[in-house]
Amino acid sequence: MSDGIATTSYPVSSRNQVKRRHDRGSYDHATVHRILDASMLCHVSYVIDGQPYCTPTFFWREGTKLYWHGSSASRMLRNQSSGQRVCLTVAHLDSLVLARCGFNHSADYRAVMAFGTAYLVTDAEEKQRALVAMVDRFFPDRSAGLRPSSTQEAKATSFIAMEIEEASAKVRAKGLADDDEDYALPIYAERIPVRTVLGAPEPCKRLLDGVTRPATLNGYSEGRLLEDALLDAYFEEYPEG
């Protein structure tokens, strides 16, 4: 599903409006989706019988719909099958900011909050697509070369989907920002960049002779940023965004 024109945005309500430092808030699809697509880990928040829960899980986006998966026995999946209101969040920590006073210590970050009504995927065709997408979204074309999932494996895996009804992104990229008068103080200050970098692949020690790493995994090479690899994989799998 395409994002549509670049100006397409999610509606703004009291629920998703950025309250503090609203100048850092964005609601356009392009900003929200890029932050989502640069991650594979999200946190899903929901309430069961008055008790709040927050579950970390892998997820992916298709257009304005989000999918996540887990064991069929999990609390989250059991209680989201009948239309549970949820908030799904993603955050990237980009730097640590050490200023000349405690109040101005901060961090650069990119974050998204997405709201909607989650439902258990029960349609056989949609679930089959999800079984493939949960691999190929991150590792394009990999499913075609794998052993097919057994009936029991497919049965043990459930998926939740949610149309994004409202969403907001909040980005701080300001770096170090002290009060003007504080720059005259003899106090050390700095910005420490934070990145998640891929290490060298570690092939399984039980690979059969002649089995080599496929070229489709070249995007996941040593030294690359994880988010760059994830973004490349996303647009390879979903060229329209």
XYZ file of C-alpha atoms in Angstrom:
241
model
C 0.000 0.000 0.000
C 1.415 3.394 -0.947
C 1.820 6.261 1.489
C 0.248 8.512 -1.090
C 1.501 12.045 -1.657
C 4.233 13.383 0.592
C 1.893 15.718 2.471
C -0.413 12.927 3.658
C -0.640 13.068 7.453
C -2.366 11.298 10.299
C -5.188 13.231 11.953
C -4.265 15.139 15.093
C -6.343 14.691 18.243
C -5.884 15.152 21.969
C -4.581 11.581 22.053
C -1.648 11.854 19.642
C -0.885 15.565 19.730
C 2.617 16.266 21.024
C 2.028 18.301 24.169
C 5.529 19.254 25.295
C 7.863 20.810 22.721
C 5.238 20.585 20.024
C 7.812 22.026 17.592
C 9.458 18.601 17.638
C 6.249 16.826 16.646
C 5.348 15.534 13.178
C 2.261 13.742 11.922
C 3.055 13.228 8.237
C 3.233 9.691 6.932
C 6.772 10.087 5.604
C 8.291 10.981 8.981
C 6.228 8.518 11.022
C 6.794 5.633 8.633
C 10.537 6.161 8.275
C 11.004 5.984 12.042
C 8.888 2.827 12.198
C 10.642 1.165 9.266
C 14.101 1.810 10.742
C 13.262 -0.576 13.596
C 12.175 -4.173 14.020
C 11.421 -3.931 17.745
C 8.394 -2.130 19.143
C 6.543 -1.978 22.462
C 2.800 -2.571 22.489
C 0.821 -1.137 25.413
C -2.680 -2.252 26.371
C -4.910 -2.703 29.419
C -6.459 -5.971 30.630
C -8.962 -5.800 33.482
C -7.601 -2.450 34.582
C -3.964 -3.621 34.612
C -1.596 -1.916 32.130
C 0.866 -4.090 30.203
C 3.635 -3.259 27.750
C 5.004 -6.044 25.551
C 8.166 -5.820 23.400
C 7.848 -7.660 20.105
C 8.986 -7.653 16.483
C 6.717 -5.822 14.052
C 6.497 -4.528 10.503
C 4.441 -2.049 8.511
C 2.415 -2.511 5.347
C 1.069 0.854 4.206
C -0.799 2.284 7.190
C -1.228 -1.111 8.851
C 1.091 -2.604 11.465
C 1.605 -6.310 12.131
C 3.254 -8.097 15.036
C 3.450 -11.748 15.994
C 4.069 -14.115 18.856
C 3.106 -17.353 20.472
C -0.577 -18.254 20.340
C -0.388 -18.743 24.127
C 0.798 -15.205 24.898
C -1.342 -12.905 27.051
C -1.102 -10.090 24.534
C -2.410 -12.154 21.638
C -5.182 -13.806 23.632
C -6.529 -10.468 24.814
C -6.226 -8.526 21.562
C -8.299 -10.911 19.520
C -11.589 -9.105 20.133
C -10.575 -5.567 19.226
C -8.239 -4.200 21.877
C -7.254 -0.529 21.894
C -3.467 -0.351 21.845
C -0.595 2.100 21.621
C 2.458 0.893 19.724
C 5.727 2.760 20.245
C 9.162 2.791 18.647
C 12.172 4.825 19.801
C 15.702 5.376 18.485
C 18.360 6.826 20.791
C 20.719 8.905 18.631
C 22.981 10.616 21.150
C 23.676 11.435 24.784
C 23.954 15.156 25.523
C 26.131 16.278 28.426
C 25.634 19.969 29.106
C 27.046 22.462 31.613
C 24.108 22.050 33.988
C 21.933 19.109 34.916
C 18.774 20.700 33.531
C 20.237 20.873 30.008
C 21.459 17.281 29.944
C 19.397 15.504 27.301
C 19.444 13.041 24.414
C 18.780 13.192 20.702
C 16.106 10.709 19.667
C 13.397 9.759 17.188
C 10.176 8.247 18.484
C 6.698 7.300 17.273
C 3.447 6.595 19.062
C 0.766 4.878 16.947
C -2.810 4.303 18.100
C -5.482 1.950 16.827
C -7.666 -1.080 17.442
C -5.748 -4.339 17.223
C -7.323 -7.530 15.909
C -6.230 -11.136 15.693
C -5.510 -12.172 12.103
C -7.833 -15.098 11.422
C -8.256 -14.860 7.651
C -6.244 -17.744 6.187
C -4.895 -15.743 3.243
C -3.856 -12.778 5.390
C -2.163 -15.085 7.890
C -0.262 -16.874 5.140
C 0.985 -13.521 3.829
C 2.047 -12.594 7.353
C 3.971 -15.856 7.790
C 6.051 -14.882 4.774
C 6.262 -11.170 5.583
C 7.606 -11.698 9.111
C 10.768 -13.049 7.445
C 10.900 -11.351 4.049
C 10.191 -7.862 5.355
C 13.576 -8.003 7.127
C 15.385 -10.428 4.813
C 13.931 -10.000 1.291
C 13.275 -13.195 -0.692
C 14.560 -15.430 2.090
C 11.340 -17.395 2.597
C 11.501 -18.911 -0.879
C 14.689 -20.789 0.027
C 13.621 -22.018 3.456
C 11.989 -25.233 4.614
C 8.252 -24.535 4.638
C 6.726 -24.095 8.089
C 4.954 -27.193 9.344
C 1.254 -27.162 10.118
C 2.052 -27.200 13.828
C 4.525 -24.324 13.493
C 1.980 -22.232 11.617
C -0.667 -23.075 14.200
C 1.623 -22.021 17.039
C 2.207 -18.591 15.489
C -0.443 -15.887 15.672
C -0.482 -12.380 14.270
C -2.041 -9.143 15.378
C -2.766 -6.323 12.944
C -3.719 -2.711 13.543
C -4.696 0.038 11.146
C -2.959 3.204 12.308
C -5.798 5.562 13.216
C -3.604 8.250 14.751
C 0.152 8.606 15.102
C 2.765 11.168 15.960
C 6.521 11.368 15.667
C 8.745 13.341 18.002
C 12.332 14.099 17.072
C 15.092 15.849 18.965
C 18.192 16.485 16.875
C 19.420 19.618 18.623
C 22.580 18.245 20.141
C 24.270 20.318 22.821
C 22.346 23.460 23.778
C 23.486 25.308 26.888
C 22.238 28.639 28.158
C 24.283 31.438 26.573
C 25.812 32.530 29.867
C 26.885 28.965 30.677
C 29.304 28.791 27.743
C 31.660 30.981 29.780
C 31.876 28.382 32.553
C 34.967 26.104 32.773
C 32.825 22.945 32.568
C 33.332 20.149 30.051
C 30.368 19.373 27.767
C 29.894 17.001 24.832
C 27.533 15.039 22.642
C 28.059 11.261 22.457
C 26.585 9.707 19.293
C 24.796 6.381 19.785
C 24.496 3.877 16.940
C 23.561 0.204 16.598
C 26.176 -1.264 14.261
C 26.145 -4.753 12.768
C 28.975 -7.073 13.686
C 30.640 -9.698 11.522
C 28.289 -12.568 10.556
C 28.887 -15.805 12.467
C 27.919 -18.734 10.195
C 26.366 -21.786 11.799
C 29.075 -24.342 12.599
C 26.893 -27.128 11.219
C 26.463 -25.729 7.696
C 26.743 -28.379 5.000
C 29.723 -28.206 2.676
C 29.125 -25.804 -0.185
C 26.414 -23.775 1.563
C 27.442 -20.129 1.391
C 25.924 -16.858 2.548
C 23.411 -15.666 -0.089
C 23.884 -12.318 -1.783
C 20.449 -11.265 -0.512
C 22.047 -10.811 2.928
C 24.706 -8.392 1.685
C 22.751 -5.519 3.205
C 23.512 -6.988 6.623
C 27.262 -6.576 6.442
C 29.755 -5.803 9.166
C 29.962 -2.140 10.069
C 26.586 -1.087 8.644
C 24.017 0.655 10.783
C 21.166 -1.688 11.638
C 18.583 0.948 10.762
C 20.097 1.424 7.299
C 19.921 -2.321 6.673
C 16.305 -2.412 7.864
C 15.292 0.559 5.713
C 16.940 -0.923 2.622
C 15.204 -4.234 3.265
C 11.848 -2.519 3.727
C 11.974 -0.642 0.428
C 13.206 -3.712 -1.403
C 10.210 -5.675 -0.134
C 7.738 -2.775 -0.437
C 9.016 -0.526 -3.254
C 6.007 1.793 -3.010
C 6.627 2.488 0.677
